[in-house]
Amino acid sequence: MDVSGQIKQLNWGEGDWSWMLFWTQPRDQAGVYGLCGVFGVFQVSSSYCECLKGFKPLVQNDWSSGCVRKSPLQCQNMSSVGKEDGFLKMSTLTLPANSKTYQKVSAGRCRLDCMENCSCMAYAYNNNNGCSLWEGDLINLQQSGAADGRAAAEIYIRLAASEPELQIGVSIKWKLRTALVVAIPAILITLGLFMFFRCLCKGKLTRKGHDIMLFDFDTNPGSTNNESSSVDNRKKRWSKNMELPLFSYESKNLKIV
């Protein structure tokens, strides 16, 4: 048994007088069970252990001891005073073994079942496998990789409400809601003003068109008597319908009717 947690078989090479690795199990260090301890995560890409967010090493430089919470859960507080625990979403994390799986359960119900059980430390949900709950310490977690044929997926880790990771998510949601509350009325007011001024401009153009009809500009000096009579008749009709004065501009003189 090697310090890496792997079983290794070595052969002595008489030619170069050194040990040669012949066989090892598990073949990869990522396959060593509990390599980073409870609530520890093995980074496959860097072959390094680290704690889950919201946790810290129990003993520095001794990952076999695992990690402990930075803040206790609210459900473990006997006084029951404080904000409710939350869940932190983590992606590309290999799901730990020994989960309890429930089919035909909605995502909301899955979260609620874990929240109501203080020993539930994490949950995961997908349409294929349904709801998976993990009780007690989480062990053998791996990031960006899959050992023993287990696929990486999304998992929600239970954390105390006071953890900064959860506060960041809440802050972003509140900022988004505040922005929507401010933006929607501003957009509605802008649209309202636009429609108001648009209708106002249309009304002015309509009245201006009517006003132009009240004036008769005749610049033809060779108008016949019949044409003059027709113009006079139109002026009389406009005079009956409109209270504004009518003006007739002729080429030689100006008459007020």
PDB file of C-alpha atoms in Angstrom:
ATOM      1  CA  MET A   1       0.000   0.000   0.000  1.00  0.00           C
ATOM      2  CA  ASP A   2       1.487   3.313  -1.132  1.00  0.00           C
ATOM      3  CA  VAL A   3       1.053   6.686   0.607  1.00  0.00           C
ATOM      4  CA  SER A   4      -1.133   7.705  -2.339  1.00  0.00           C
ATOM      5  CA  GLY A   5      -3.711   5.140  -1.234  1.00  0.00           C
ATOM      6  CA  GLN A   6      -2.999   2.851  -4.163  1.00  0.00           C
ATOM      7  CA  ILE A   7      -1.822  -0.738  -4.033  1.00  0.00           C
ATOM      8  CA  LYS A   8       1.342  -0.995  -6.086  1.00  0.00           C
ATOM      9  CA  GLN A   9       3.378  -4.012  -7.149  1.00  0.00           C
ATOM     10  CA  LEU A  10       7.030  -3.366  -7.913  1.00  0.00           C
ATOM     11  CA  ASN A  11       9.630  -5.584  -9.496  1.00  0.00           C
ATOM     12  CA  TRP A  12      13.344  -5.341  -8.853  1.00  0.00           C
ATOM     13  CA  GLY A  13      15.339  -4.794 -11.972  1.00  0.00           C
ATOM     14  CA  GLU A  14      18.727  -6.458 -11.659  1.00  0.00           C
ATOM     15  CA  GLY A  15      20.045  -4.756 -14.748  1.00  0.00           C
ATOM     16  CA  ASP A  16      19.632  -1.157 -13.532  1.00  0.00           C
ATOM     17  CA  TRP A  17      19.346  -2.014  -9.839  1.00  0.00           C
ATOM     18  CA  SER A  18      16.022  -0.173  -9.294  1.00  0.00           C
ATOM     19  CA  TRP A  19      12.377  -0.913  -8.577  1.00  0.00           C
ATOM     20  CA  MET A  20      10.003  -0.891 -11.546  1.00  0.00           C
ATOM     21  CA  LEU A  21       6.246  -0.373 -11.273  1.00  0.00           C
ATOM     22  CA  PHE A  22       4.515  -3.490 -12.516  1.00  0.00           C
ATOM     23  CA  TRP A  23       0.901  -3.169 -11.350  1.00  0.00           C
ATOM     24  CA  THR A  24      -1.267  -0.679  -9.441  1.00  0.00           C
ATOM     25  CA  GLN A  25      -4.828  -0.587  -8.188  1.00  0.00           C
ATOM     26  CA  PRO A  26      -6.775   1.635  -8.565  1.00  0.00           C
ATOM     27  CA  ARG A  27      -4.991   2.590 -11.747  1.00  0.00           C
ATOM     28  CA  ASP A  28      -5.582   6.337 -11.212  1.00  0.00           C
ATOM     29  CA  GLN A  29      -5.206   8.192  -7.943  1.00  0.00           C
ATOM     30  CA  ALA A  30      -8.664   9.675  -8.514  1.00  0.00           C
ATOM     31  CA  GLY A  31     -10.078   6.209  -7.905  1.00  0.00           C
ATOM     32  CA  VAL A  32      -8.791   6.044  -4.310  1.00  0.00           C
ATOM     33  CA  TYR A  33     -11.783   6.016  -1.985  1.00  0.00           C
ATOM     34  CA  GLY A  34     -11.938   8.969   0.420  1.00  0.00           C
ATOM     35  CA  LEU A  35      -8.694  10.427  -0.895  1.00  0.00           C
ATOM     36  CA  CYS A  36      -9.604  13.975   0.214  1.00  0.00           C
ATOM     37  CA  GLY A  37     -11.670  13.005   3.257  1.00  0.00           C
ATOM     38  CA  VAL A  38     -15.237  14.068   4.032  1.00  0.00           C
ATOM     39  CA  PHE A  39     -16.491  17.192   2.213  1.00  0.00           C
ATOM     40  CA  GLY A  40     -13.204  17.274   0.305  1.00  0.00           C
ATOM     41  CA  VAL A  41     -13.044  17.474  -3.493  1.00  0.00           C
ATOM     42  CA  PHE A  42     -10.326  15.931  -5.636  1.00  0.00           C
ATOM     43  CA  GLN A  43      -9.400  18.109  -8.621  1.00  0.00           C
ATOM     44  CA  VAL A  44      -8.717  15.605 -11.386  1.00  0.00           C
ATOM     45  CA  SER A  45      -7.029  18.136 -13.667  1.00  0.00           C
ATOM     46  CA  SER A  46      -4.456  19.168 -11.040  1.00  0.00           C
ATOM     47  CA  SER A  47      -4.418  16.051  -8.800  1.00  0.00           C
ATOM     48  CA  TYR A  48      -5.050  18.289  -5.822  1.00  0.00           C
ATOM     49  CA  CYS A  49      -7.506  18.221  -2.913  1.00  0.00           C
ATOM     50  CA  GLU A  50      -9.608  21.148  -1.742  1.00  0.00           C
ATOM     51  CA  CYS A  51     -12.680  21.686   0.428  1.00  0.00           C
ATOM     52  CA  LEU A  52     -16.180  22.366  -0.790  1.00  0.00           C
ATOM     53  CA  LYS A  53     -17.231  26.009  -0.671  1.00  0.00           C
ATOM     54  CA  GLY A  54     -18.368  26.811   2.862  1.00  0.00           C
ATOM     55  CA  PHE A  55     -15.915  24.292   4.365  1.00  0.00           C
ATOM     56  CA  LYS A  56     -12.316  24.403   5.608  1.00  0.00           C
ATOM     57  CA  PRO A  57      -9.667  21.717   6.278  1.00  0.00           C
ATOM     58  CA  LEU A  58      -9.915  20.082   9.687  1.00  0.00           C
ATOM     59  CA  VAL A  59      -6.133  19.630   9.757  1.00  0.00           C
ATOM     60  CA  GLN A  60      -3.868  21.572   7.441  1.00  0.00           C
ATOM     61  CA  ASN A  61      -1.922  19.404   4.978  1.00  0.00           C
ATOM     62  CA  ASP A  62      -3.760  16.279   6.127  1.00  0.00           C
ATOM     63  CA  TRP A  63      -6.572  15.648   3.693  1.00  0.00           C
ATOM     64  CA  SER A  64      -7.421  12.280   5.154  1.00  0.00           C
ATOM     65  CA  SER A  65      -9.049  14.204   8.023  1.00  0.00           C
ATOM     66  CA  GLY A  66     -11.349  15.935   5.560  1.00  0.00           C
ATOM     67  CA  CYS A  67     -13.110  19.289   5.933  1.00  0.00           C
ATOM     68  CA  VAL A  68     -15.525  20.871   8.404  1.00  0.00           C
ATOM     69  CA  ARG A  69     -18.123  23.616   8.032  1.00  0.00           C
ATOM     70  CA  LYS A  70     -17.131  27.231   8.506  1.00  0.00           C
ATOM     71  CA  SER A  71     -20.596  28.051   9.867  1.00  0.00           C
ATOM     72  CA  PRO A  72     -23.034  25.640  11.552  1.00  0.00           C
ATOM     73  CA  LEU A  73     -26.338  24.900   9.877  1.00  0.00           C
ATOM     74  CA  GLN A  74     -29.428  26.675  11.155  1.00  0.00           C
ATOM     75  CA  CYS A  75     -31.305  23.387  11.474  1.00  0.00           C
ATOM     76  CA  GLN A  76     -28.644  22.224  13.959  1.00  0.00           C
ATOM     77  CA  ASN A  77     -29.177  25.311  16.103  1.00  0.00           C
ATOM     78  CA  MET A  78     -31.350  24.350  19.063  1.00  0.00           C
ATOM     79  CA  SER A  79     -32.725  27.878  19.420  1.00  0.00           C
ATOM     80  CA  SER A  80     -34.033  27.788  15.810  1.00  0.00           C
ATOM     81  CA  VAL A  81     -33.233  31.483  15.459  1.00  0.00           C
ATOM     82  CA  GLY A  82     -31.824  32.711  12.166  1.00  0.00           C
ATOM     83  CA  LYS A  83     -32.311  32.427   8.457  1.00  0.00           C
ATOM     84  CA  GLU A  84     -33.121  29.117   6.830  1.00  0.00           C
ATOM     85  CA  ASP A  85     -30.283  27.085   5.347  1.00  0.00           C
ATOM     86  CA  GLY A  86     -29.692  27.317   1.619  1.00  0.00           C
ATOM     87  CA  PHE A  87     -28.239  25.232  -1.191  1.00  0.00           C
ATOM     88  CA  LEU A  88     -25.234  26.052  -3.356  1.00  0.00           C
ATOM     89  CA  LYS A  89     -25.306  24.722  -6.903  1.00  0.00           C
ATOM     90  CA  MET A  90     -22.105  23.032  -8.079  1.00  0.00           C
ATOM     91  CA  SER A  91     -21.556  21.788 -11.619  1.00  0.00           C
ATOM     92  CA  THR A  92     -19.260  19.164 -13.166  1.00  0.00           C
ATOM     93  CA  LEU A  93     -19.014  17.416  -9.814  1.00  0.00           C
ATOM     94  CA  THR A  94     -19.013  13.634  -9.656  1.00  0.00           C
ATOM     95  CA  LEU A  95     -21.996  12.579  -7.599  1.00  0.00           C
ATOM     96  CA  PRO A  96     -21.090  10.684  -4.430  1.00  0.00           C
ATOM     97  CA  ALA A  97     -22.282   7.129  -3.889  1.00  0.00           C
ATOM     98  CA  ASN A  98     -24.901   5.840  -1.435  1.00  0.00           C
ATOM     99  CA  SER A  99     -27.688   8.242  -2.358  1.00  0.00           C
ATOM    100  CA  LYS A 100     -31.387   7.709  -1.795  1.00  0.00           C
ATOM    101  CA  THR A 101     -33.238   7.973  -5.091  1.00  0.00           C
ATOM    102  CA  TYR A 102     -36.913   8.800  -5.537  1.00  0.00           C
ATOM    103  CA  GLN A 103     -38.688   8.632  -8.874  1.00  0.00           C
ATOM    104  CA  LYS A 104     -41.714  10.694  -9.936  1.00  0.00           C
ATOM    105  CA  VAL A 105     -40.769  13.606  -7.674  1.00  0.00           C
ATOM    106  CA  SER A 106     -40.607  17.216  -8.876  1.00  0.00           C
ATOM    107  CA  ALA A 107     -37.491  19.371  -8.496  1.00  0.00           C
ATOM    108  CA  GLY A 108     -39.247  21.599  -5.959  1.00  0.00           C
ATOM    109  CA  ARG A 109     -40.359  18.619  -3.897  1.00  0.00           C
ATOM    110  CA  CYS A 110     -36.835  17.176  -4.033  1.00  0.00           C
ATOM    111  CA  ARG A 111     -35.386  20.378  -2.581  1.00  0.00           C
ATOM    112  CA  LEU A 112     -38.085  20.559   0.086  1.00  0.00           C
ATOM    113  CA  ASP A 113     -37.522  16.947   1.182  1.00  0.00           C
ATOM    114  CA  CYS A 114     -33.824  17.677   1.693  1.00  0.00           C
ATOM    115  CA  MET A 115     -34.518  20.966   3.482  1.00  0.00           C
ATOM    116  CA  GLU A 116     -36.920  19.334   5.954  1.00  0.00           C
ATOM    117  CA  ASN A 117     -34.347  16.668   6.848  1.00  0.00           C
ATOM    118  CA  CYS A 118     -31.431  18.209   8.759  1.00  0.00           C
ATOM    119  CA  SER A 119     -29.239  15.186   8.071  1.00  0.00           C
ATOM    120  CA  CYS A 120     -29.625  15.731   4.312  1.00  0.00           C
ATOM    121  CA  MET A 121     -26.407  17.394   3.142  1.00  0.00           C
ATOM    122  CA  ALA A 122     -27.060  17.555  -0.610  1.00  0.00           C
ATOM    123  CA  TYR A 123     -29.540  16.762  -3.339  1.00  0.00           C
ATOM    124  CA  ALA A 124     -29.562  16.413  -7.117  1.00  0.00           C
ATOM    125  CA  TYR A 125     -32.363  16.255  -9.634  1.00  0.00           C
ATOM    126  CA  ASN A 126     -32.652  15.344 -13.292  1.00  0.00           C
ATOM    127  CA  ASN A 127     -35.422  14.057 -15.505  1.00  0.00           C
ATOM    128  CA  ASN A 128     -33.827  10.646 -16.000  1.00  0.00           C
ATOM    129  CA  ASN A 129     -32.877   9.618 -12.453  1.00  0.00           C
ATOM    130  CA  GLY A 130     -35.375  11.728 -10.524  1.00  0.00           C
ATOM    131  CA  CYS A 131     -34.486  12.992  -7.043  1.00  0.00           C
ATOM    132  CA  SER A 132     -31.298  11.910  -5.244  1.00  0.00           C
ATOM    133  CA  LEU A 133     -30.655  12.770  -1.579  1.00  0.00           C
ATOM    134  CA  TRP A 134     -27.437  12.369   0.416  1.00  0.00           C
ATOM    135  CA  GLU A 135     -27.511  12.100   4.193  1.00  0.00           C
ATOM    136  CA  GLY A 136     -24.487  12.457   6.462  1.00  0.00           C
ATOM    137  CA  ASP A 137     -20.945  13.264   5.364  1.00  0.00           C
ATOM    138  CA  LEU A 138     -20.181  13.571   1.656  1.00  0.00           C
ATOM    139  CA  ILE A 139     -17.119  11.630   0.613  1.00  0.00           C
ATOM    140  CA  ASN A 140     -15.213  10.773  -2.553  1.00  0.00           C
ATOM    141  CA  LEU A 141     -16.192  13.943  -4.420  1.00  0.00           C
ATOM    142  CA  GLN A 142     -14.363  14.720  -7.658  1.00  0.00           C
ATOM    143  CA  GLN A 143     -14.340  17.803  -9.877  1.00  0.00           C
ATOM    144  CA  SER A 144     -14.150  17.707 -13.704  1.00  0.00           C
ATOM    145  CA  GLY A 145     -13.874  13.985 -13.981  1.00  0.00           C
ATOM    146  CA  ALA A 146     -15.630  10.703 -13.488  1.00  0.00           C
ATOM    147  CA  ALA A 147     -14.170   7.711 -11.691  1.00  0.00           C
ATOM    148  CA  ASP A 148     -15.670   4.228 -11.535  1.00  0.00           C
ATOM    149  CA  GLY A 149     -18.009   5.121 -14.387  1.00  0.00           C
ATOM    150  CA  ARG A 150     -19.927   7.778 -12.430  1.00  0.00           C
ATOM    151  CA  ALA A 151     -20.979  10.767 -14.520  1.00  0.00           C
ATOM    152  CA  ALA A 152     -20.437  14.358 -13.464  1.00  0.00           C
ATOM    153  CA  ALA A 153     -23.621  16.370 -12.916  1.00  0.00           C
ATOM    154  CA  GLU A 154     -25.128  19.244 -10.950  1.00  0.00           C
ATOM    155  CA  ILE A 155     -25.490  18.868  -7.201  1.00  0.00           C
ATOM    156  CA  TYR A 156     -26.844  21.255  -4.557  1.00  0.00           C
ATOM    157  CA  ILE A 157     -24.782  21.395  -1.355  1.00  0.00           C
ATOM    158  CA  ARG A 158     -26.466  22.457   1.888  1.00  0.00           C
ATOM    159  CA  LEU A 159     -24.858  25.528   3.476  1.00  0.00           C
ATOM    160  CA  ALA A 160     -25.632  27.932   6.292  1.00  0.00           C
ATOM    161  CA  ALA A 161     -27.494  31.054   5.178  1.00  0.00           C
ATOM    162  CA  SER A 162     -24.628  33.234   6.450  1.00  0.00           C
ATOM    163  CA  GLU A 163     -22.133  31.799   3.950  1.00  0.00           C
ATOM    164  CA  PRO A 164     -20.861  34.452   1.464  1.00  0.00           C
ATOM    165  CA  GLU A 165     -21.428  32.084  -1.476  1.00  0.00           C
ATOM    166  CA  LEU A 166     -25.166  32.111  -0.775  1.00  0.00           C
ATOM    167  CA  GLN A 167     -25.226  35.848  -0.045  1.00  0.00           C
ATOM    168  CA  ILE A 168     -23.736  36.577  -3.482  1.00  0.00           C
ATOM    169  CA  GLY A 169     -26.579  34.714  -5.149  1.00  0.00           C
ATOM    170  CA  VAL A 170     -29.184  36.559  -3.071  1.00  0.00           C
ATOM    171  CA  SER A 171     -27.535  39.912  -3.821  1.00  0.00           C
ATOM    172  CA  ILE A 172     -27.627  39.260  -7.566  1.00  0.00           C
ATOM    173  CA  LYS A 173     -31.315  38.335  -7.414  1.00  0.00           C
ATOM    174  CA  TRP A 174     -32.190  41.491  -5.464  1.00  0.00           C
ATOM    175  CA  LYS A 175     -30.225  43.672  -7.885  1.00  0.00           C
ATOM    176  CA  LEU A 176     -32.052  42.098 -10.813  1.00  0.00           C
ATOM    177  CA  ARG A 177     -35.444  42.622  -9.183  1.00  0.00           C
ATOM    178  CA  THR A 178     -34.602  46.233  -8.333  1.00  0.00           C
ATOM    179  CA  ALA A 179     -33.479  46.898 -11.901  1.00  0.00           C
ATOM    180  CA  LEU A 180     -36.729  45.471 -13.255  1.00  0.00           C
ATOM    181  CA  VAL A 181     -38.840  47.506 -10.820  1.00  0.00           C
ATOM    182  CA  VAL A 182     -37.100  50.708 -11.953  1.00  0.00           C
ATOM    183  CA  ALA A 183     -36.850  49.890 -15.658  1.00  0.00           C
ATOM    184  CA  ILE A 184     -40.432  48.782 -16.346  1.00  0.00           C
ATOM    185  CA  PRO A 185     -42.150  52.012 -15.119  1.00  0.00           C
ATOM    186  CA  ALA A 186     -39.526  54.115 -16.923  1.00  0.00           C
ATOM    187  CA  ILE A 187     -40.212  52.292 -20.192  1.00  0.00           C
ATOM    188  CA  LEU A 188     -43.975  52.669 -19.771  1.00  0.00           C
ATOM    189  CA  ILE A 189     -43.655  56.401 -19.032  1.00  0.00           C
ATOM    190  CA  THR A 190     -41.396  56.893 -22.060  1.00  0.00           C
ATOM    191  CA  LEU A 191     -43.843  55.075 -24.327  1.00  0.00           C
ATOM    192  CA  GLY A 192     -46.729  57.087 -22.897  1.00  0.00           C
ATOM    193  CA  LEU A 193     -44.971  60.399 -23.566  1.00  0.00           C
ATOM    194  CA  PHE A 194     -44.049  59.285 -27.061  1.00  0.00           C
ATOM    195  CA  MET A 195     -47.657  58.404 -27.893  1.00  0.00           C
ATOM    196  CA  PHE A 196     -48.916  61.653 -26.350  1.00  0.00           C
ATOM    197  CA  PHE A 197     -46.607  63.883 -28.401  1.00  0.00           C
ATOM    198  CA  ARG A 198     -47.263  61.830 -31.492  1.00  0.00           C
ATOM    199  CA  CYS A 199     -51.018  62.308 -31.168  1.00  0.00           C
ATOM    200  CA  LEU A 200     -50.486  66.000 -30.374  1.00  0.00           C
ATOM    201  CA  CYS A 201     -48.448  66.492 -33.534  1.00  0.00           C
ATOM    202  CA  LYS A 202     -51.068  64.710 -35.623  1.00  0.00           C
ATOM    203  CA  GLY A 203     -53.776  66.984 -34.203  1.00  0.00           C
ATOM    204  CA  LYS A 204     -51.806  70.116 -35.074  1.00  0.00           C
ATOM    205  CA  LEU A 205     -51.272  68.956 -38.640  1.00  0.00           C
ATOM    206  CA  THR A 206     -54.980  68.233 -39.050  1.00  0.00           C
ATOM    207  CA  ARG A 207     -56.018  71.679 -37.791  1.00  0.00           C
ATOM    208  CA  LYS A 208     -53.389  73.319 -39.978  1.00  0.00           C
ATOM    209  CA  GLY A 209     -54.821  71.557 -43.020  1.00  0.00           C
ATOM    210  CA  HIS A 210     -58.291  72.889 -42.195  1.00  0.00           C
ATOM    211  CA  ASP A 211     -56.942  76.425 -41.773  1.00  0.00           C
ATOM    212  CA  ILE A 212     -55.357  76.390 -45.200  1.00  0.00           C
ATOM    213  CA  MET A 213     -58.736  75.659 -46.721  1.00  0.00           C
ATOM    214  CA  LEU A 214     -60.038  78.953 -45.384  1.00  0.00           C
ATOM    215  CA  PHE A 215     -57.780  80.955 -47.678  1.00  0.00           C
ATOM    216  CA  ASP A 216     -58.264  81.387 -51.387  1.00  0.00           C
ATOM    217  CA  PHE A 217     -55.207  82.489 -53.329  1.00  0.00           C
ATOM    218  CA  ASP A 218     -56.080  83.559 -56.870  1.00  0.00           C
ATOM    219  CA  THR A 219     -53.115  84.870 -58.830  1.00  0.00           C
ATOM    220  CA  ASN A 220     -54.615  84.443 -62.287  1.00  0.00           C
ATOM    221  CA  PRO A 221     -55.348  87.944 -63.673  1.00  0.00           C
ATOM    222  CA  GLY A 222     -57.282  86.514 -66.606  1.00  0.00           C
ATOM    223  CA  SER A 223     -60.043  84.913 -64.576  1.00  0.00           C
ATOM    224  CA  THR A 224     -63.450  84.918 -66.248  1.00  0.00           C
ATOM    225  CA  ASN A 225     -66.677  86.091 -64.699  1.00  0.00           C
ATOM    226  CA  ASN A 226     -67.873  82.512 -64.342  1.00  0.00           C
ATOM    227  CA  GLU A 227     -64.758  81.594 -62.425  1.00  0.00           C
ATOM    228  CA  SER A 228     -65.154  84.672 -60.207  1.00  0.00           C
ATOM    229  CA  SER A 229     -68.754  83.731 -59.550  1.00  0.00           C
ATOM    230  CA  SER A 230     -67.714  80.204 -58.605  1.00  0.00           C
ATOM    231  CA  VAL A 231     -65.070  81.558 -56.243  1.00  0.00           C
ATOM    232  CA  ASP A 232     -67.622  83.895 -54.647  1.00  0.00           C
ATOM    233  CA  ASN A 233     -69.999  80.984 -54.090  1.00  0.00           C
ATOM    234  CA  ARG A 234     -67.281  78.949 -52.398  1.00  0.00           C
ATOM    235  CA  LYS A 235     -66.429  81.907 -50.189  1.00  0.00           C
ATOM    236  CA  LYS A 236     -70.040  82.228 -49.129  1.00  0.00           C
ATOM    237  CA  ARG A 237     -70.245  78.560 -48.187  1.00  0.00           C
ATOM    238  CA  TRP A 238     -67.060  78.794 -46.139  1.00  0.00           C
ATOM    239  CA  SER A 239     -68.365  81.945 -44.486  1.00  0.00           C
ATOM    240  CA  LYS A 240     -71.459  80.116 -43.250  1.00  0.00           C
ATOM    241  CA  ASN A 241     -69.532  77.166 -41.898  1.00  0.00           C
ATOM    242  CA  MET A 242     -66.527  78.936 -40.377  1.00  0.00           C
ATOM    243  CA  GLU A 243     -66.393  81.877 -38.011  1.00  0.00           C
ATOM    244  CA  LEU A 244     -62.866  82.917 -38.997  1.00  0.00           C
ATOM    245  CA  PRO A 245     -62.511  85.780 -41.565  1.00  0.00           C
ATOM    246  CA  LEU A 246     -61.926  84.844 -45.173  1.00  0.00           C
ATOM    247  CA  PHE A 247     -59.252  86.551 -47.226  1.00  0.00           C
ATOM    248  CA  SER A 248     -59.000  86.672 -50.996  1.00  0.00           C
ATOM    249  CA  TYR A 249     -55.679  87.634 -52.458  1.00  0.00           C
ATOM    250  CA  GLU A 250     -55.948  88.894 -56.041  1.00  0.00           C
ATOM    251  CA  SER A 251     -53.157  89.972 -58.307  1.00  0.00           C
ATOM    252  CA  LYS A 252     -54.241  93.670 -58.377  1.00  0.00           C
ATOM    253  CA  ASN A 253     -55.845  94.468 -55.064  1.00  0.00           C
ATOM    254  CA  LEU A 254     -56.683  92.967 -51.653  1.00  0.00           C
ATOM    255  CA  LYS A 255     -60.300  92.601 -50.615  1.00  0.00           C
ATOM    256  CA  ILE A 256     -61.515  91.646 -47.142  1.00  0.00           C
ATOM    257  CA  VAL A 257     -64.754  89.617 -47.359  1.00  0.00           C
TER     258      VAL A 257
END
